[in-house]
Amino acid sequence: MEKSDSFKYYYPSEKESQNSWNTGFGLSVSDRRLAFSRQASFDQAREPHTPVSINLNDPAKPLLARSVSNIDIPTGLFYSLDESNKYSGEGNGSAQKFSFMLFVFSILRIMRSGNRYMKRLFVMISLNVAYSTTELVIGLFTGRVGLVSDAFHLTFGCGLLTFSLFAMAASRKQPDRVYTYGYKRLEALSAFTNALFLLFMSFSLAVEGLHAFIQDESEHKHYLIVSAVTNLLVNLIGVWFFRNYARINLVYRNAEDMNYHSVCLHVLADSIRSAGLILASWLLSLGVQNAEVLCLGLVSVAVFMLVMPLFKATGGILLQMAPPRIPTSALSKCWRQINAREDVLEIAQARFWEFVPGHVVGSVSIQVKKGMDDRTTLQFVHGLYHDLGVQNLTVQTDDV
Amino acid sequence: MMDEHNSQPGQIIEISIDVPTGETSTGGSKFCGEAPCGLSDAGSKSKDARERSASIRKLLIAVVLCVVFMSVEVVGGIKANSLAILTDAAHLLSDVASFAISLFAIWASGWEATPRQSYGFFRLEILGALVSMQLIWLLAGVLVYEAIVRLIHETGEVNGFLMFIVASFGLVVNIIMAVLLGHDHGHGHGHGHEHGHGHDENGHHSHGMTISTPHHHHHEHPEDDHCHGHEDPADHHSHGDHADHHDHEDHAHHHDDHVEPLLDKPTNGPKQKKGKNINVQGAYLHVLGDSIQSIGVMIGGAIIWYKPEWKIVDLICTLIFSVIVLGTTIRMLRSILEVLMESTPREIDATKLEKGLLEMKEVVAVHELHIWAITVGKILLACHVKIMPEANADLVLDNVLNYIKREYNISHITIQIER
């Protein structure tokens, strides 16, 4: 079909272009910052993908055509009033039903169709829930406040992990009318929420340390050691499950990377906290004064440093910052190259942002001379930015 | 003027143009799509700046009030050696933290765009609101935990009376701030300062049992310097329900009815054109949630004071009211989520827009239509439009741009015309 001619060179060479993009910017296979540094192939990174067409009315169109999107409506033919109602109703309905139904059904589907990490996360969440309920019940019946507070902390963490799980399940949904880029942002959002919770936790630990310093009384009695040890064990199981992501500075290649990283950091921070409690009680038994304040302060600082890079990265995605992996020099080089073309007068603006790590969207606006061949210019600009890894690009050419 | 471009092919020419302030791209000119860019032209910037400074002023007053009350409570709590008062002071501290976050978000969203942050910093508002909402959820959990702790401490040191007094004080404080944050005085009426001071003087007058009473006293005592405040809301349609408030003459404890009109205000926010800043809305919700929870603690305290054996009532009350508070945040969370997921904003009907585009003569098809919002009021659009081969691309581009701007008032549009 004619409309795919302009951009048809996007289809075959995705692997090479992706490799060239990656090696061009210093990400080699043995880069230790990658999550799976032992795997040589880049196959698992998602290739630059375009929204899959779900245009049910026209099965003749190729599914992954570059210029066919699921918002494409053929002129007039299939367009009727109830169809428009169906689409808009479906859009709004799906946006609302999305939260409730998905949540229920995804739990059921997880054990059957989830990938490795989803299953592991599910196991972890169930473990945590079981543990915190027992702790809560025991604490309520024996009247020990420390156990109850620990159980609450765990429950909060469980809630967050459940949200992460839900994000993992929900983000596989295809883009639709309302969420035109898809649902993968949910993973970045859940990573941000996890990072935020960890920051809150570090602040609250610091406040607790201050409190202990002022009050100078030891709140952690000995019966809490058992719970701290069990907590530590449960969280270490979690860290083992997500051991590939147990790193502070991670390079994110796709949305799931962020989510898994945040889950791993969550469990890691919890285990650091339990370890800190155990250390504090041991030091107290040794007779070290202010051991509790020391340990709480240490744990708080450690968790803060652990979480900061993730927080900044997810914050950058949500703030629509320019993609961190495309250096400004590359962008200005493209800028200059476009300006150097004969028929281009100037570039008005070029904006890029990342939907999720690995999926870059851009919009460029250029001023051209009258009567130029727009197709070659468009092809050139698209090709230039596609080599940088920009998947969705909209180029507006204004004749002056 | 543009003749420099006609030099030999292959020569790279660097063009530096004086960039007007507020331009967002890496050295571009003032055009985006041949129309003033809604994100950064002079008119919208000054309007933004005005709204922002109004919101900042409101929040600053709220923060100052909070800090004052908090220090009062801390001093009183240390003197009376009461844990309950100190925990309430800690809640006020969390209020201060949340307001500080909102203030920072509002201030920072006015920063100039940089090459790395090409759309400006407007998103920071949304992130700040998200953090505020999470703080509310966190605090609801903390309150439930404290109720459980109170339940466990069977030693009878739970002083129902003290709980009641502290909670009612907190309630009064929160209602003052709710009224402060809720009124739209910032729109050039200049009564903001007097309003704040008026409340300061009349702040401590009644520790009534029901919430209708203090609210009425608020509006009836300072009638003189307050009448400006209440004539204005009659004009703003967001305060239409405020009139219902005044007719609420019965002092019975219909807190649900009381809550309903208050709840309507935030929901009007995102939908109307001159809505409240989303951070001020978030702060308002925060304060509202605190008031609701104070009511819960007050009820629990009153019942425990009256009948000290029924300790479980405290926990039940707290649970119910926490759920109510979380319910008030759901709507705002949903709009935050929609913006952060780059979804089509609710007020734009994408189908209608597409249909309208297709109805134009030369347009054959529309691909890759993406409409998303940077923050609640600012919307962007990008799409590929396929036109007939013989059509005049420039004309079609103009038509499309004008249509979209006229009908949907979208600030920033990028259209790729293909044949």
Coordinates of C-alpha atoms in Angstrom, one line a residue, chain A residues 13-161:
Chain A
S13 CA 16.6 -3.7 10.2
E14 CA 15.4 -3.3 13.7
K15 CA 17.9 -5.6 15.2
E16 CA 20.9 -4.0 13.5
S17 CA 19.7 -0.5 14.2
Q18 CA 19.1 -1.4 17.7
N19 CA 22.5 -2.9 18.1
S20 CA 24.2 0.1 16.5
W21 CA 22.3 2.4 18.7
N22 CA 23.3 0.5 21.8
T23 CA 26.9 0.1 21.0
G24 CA 27.1 3.6 19.8
F25 CA 26.3 4.9 23.2
G26 CA 28.6 2.8 25.4
L27 CA 26.2 0.0 26.4
S28 CA 28.2 -3.0 25.7
V29 CA 27.2 -6.5 26.4
S30 CA 29.4 -6.9 29.4
D31 CA 28.2 -3.6 30.9
R32 CA 27.8 -4.4 34.6
R33 CA 25.0 -2.0 35.0
L34 CA 22.7 -4.0 32.8
A35 CA 20.4 -6.3 34.7
F36 CA 21.3 -9.5 32.8
S37 CA 24.9 -8.9 32.2
R38 CA 25.7 -12.6 31.5
Q39 CA 23.3 -12.8 28.6
A40 CA 24.9 -12.0 25.3
S41 CA 21.9 -11.3 23.1
F42 CA 19.7 -8.3 23.2
D43 CA 16.8 -10.3 22.2
Q44 CA 14.8 -9.7 25.2
A45 CA 14.9 -6.0 25.0
R46 CA 11.8 -5.0 23.2
E47 CA 12.4 -3.9 19.7
P48 CA 11.0 -0.5 18.8
H49 CA 7.4 -1.4 18.6
T50 CA 4.5 0.4 17.1
P51 CA 1.0 0.1 18.4
V52 CA -0.5 -3.1 17.1
S53 CA -3.5 -2.4 15.0
I54 CA -6.7 -3.7 16.4
N55 CA -8.7 -2.5 13.5
L56 CA -11.2 -5.3 13.4
N57 CA -13.1 -3.9 10.5
D58 CA -10.3 -4.4 8.1
P59 CA -8.5 -7.7 8.4
A60 CA -6.6 -7.2 5.1
K61 CA -4.3 -4.6 6.6
P62 CA -1.0 -5.9 7.9
L63 CA -0.9 -6.1 11.7
L64 CA 2.4 -4.3 12.4
A65 CA 2.3 -1.8 9.6
R66 CA 4.2 1.3 10.7
S67 CA 1.7 3.8 9.5
V68 CA -1.4 2.0 10.5
S69 CA -2.5 2.6 14.0
N70 CA -5.5 1.4 15.9
I71 CA -7.0 4.8 15.6
D72 CA -7.0 4.6 11.9
I73 CA -10.6 5.0 10.5
P74 CA -11.1 4.4 6.8
T75 CA -13.0 7.3 5.3
G76 CA -16.7 7.1 5.7
L77 CA -17.2 3.5 4.9
F78 CA -17.5 1.8 8.2
Y79 CA -18.1 4.8 10.2
S80 CA -21.6 4.9 11.6
L81 CA -23.1 6.6 14.6
D82 CA -23.4 3.5 16.8
E83 CA -19.8 2.6 15.9
S84 CA -18.6 5.9 17.3
N85 CA -20.7 5.3 20.4
K86 CA -19.2 1.9 20.7
Y87 CA -15.7 3.3 20.5
S88 CA -16.2 6.1 22.9
G89 CA -18.3 4.0 25.2
E90 CA -15.8 1.3 25.1
G91 CA -13.0 3.8 25.7
N92 CA -14.7 5.3 28.7
G93 CA -16.0 2.0 29.9
S94 CA -12.7 0.3 29.6
A95 CA -11.1 3.2 31.5
Q96 CA -13.4 2.6 34.4
K97 CA -13.9 -1.1 34.3
F98 CA -10.1 -1.3 34.0
S99 CA -9.4 -0.8 37.6
F100 CA -11.9 -3.2 39.0
M101 CA -12.2 -6.1 36.7
L102 CA -8.6 -6.3 35.8
F103 CA -7.6 -6.4 39.4
V104 CA -9.9 -9.4 40.1
F105 CA -9.1 -11.4 37.0
S106 CA -5.4 -10.7 36.9
I107 CA -4.9 -12.4 40.2
L108 CA -6.5 -15.5 38.7
R109 CA -4.5 -15.3 35.5
I110 CA -1.2 -14.8 37.1
M111 CA -0.4 -18.3 38.2
R112 CA -1.3 -19.5 34.7
S113 CA 0.1 -17.0 32.4
G114 CA 2.4 -14.8 34.3
N115 CA 6.1 -14.6 33.5
R116 CA 8.7 -15.7 36.0
Y117 CA 8.8 -12.5 37.9
M118 CA 5.1 -12.2 38.3
K119 CA 4.9 -15.6 39.8
R120 CA 7.8 -14.9 42.1
L121 CA 6.2 -11.7 43.2
F122 CA 2.9 -13.5 43.8
V123 CA 4.6 -16.0 46.0
M124 CA 6.4 -13.3 47.9
I125 CA 3.2 -11.3 48.5
S126 CA 1.4 -14.4 49.8
L127 CA 4.3 -15.1 52.2
N128 CA 4.3 -11.6 53.4
V129 CA 0.5 -11.5 53.9
A130 CA 0.6 -14.8 55.8
Y131 CA 3.4 -13.6 58.0
S132 CA 2.0 -10.2 58.7
T133 CA -1.5 -11.6 59.6
T134 CA 0.0 -14.0 62.0
E135 CA 2.1 -11.2 63.5
L136 CA -1.0 -9.0 63.8
V137 CA -3.1 -11.7 65.4
I138 CA -0.3 -12.6 67.9
G139 CA 0.3 -9.0 68.7
L140 CA -3.4 -8.3 69.3
F141 CA -3.9 -11.3 71.5
T142 CA -0.8 -10.8 73.6
G143 CA -1.0 -7.1 73.6
R144 CA 2.4 -6.4 72.3
V145 CA 2.5 -3.1 70.5
G146 CA 5.8 -3.7 68.7
L147 CA 4.4 -6.7 66.9
V148 CA 1.4 -4.7 65.8
S149 CA 3.4 -1.9 64.4
D150 CA 5.7 -4.2 62.6
A151 CA 2.6 -6.0 61.1
F152 CA 1.3 -2.7 59.9
H153 CA 4.5 -1.8 58.3
L154 CA 4.5 -5.1 56.5
T155 CA 0.9 -4.7 55.4
F156 CA 1.7 -1.4 53.8
G157 CA 4.6 -3.0 52.0
C158 CA 2.3 -5.8 50.9
G159 CA -0.2 -3.3 49.5
L160 CA 2.5 -1.7 47.5
L161 CA 3.8 -5.0 46.2

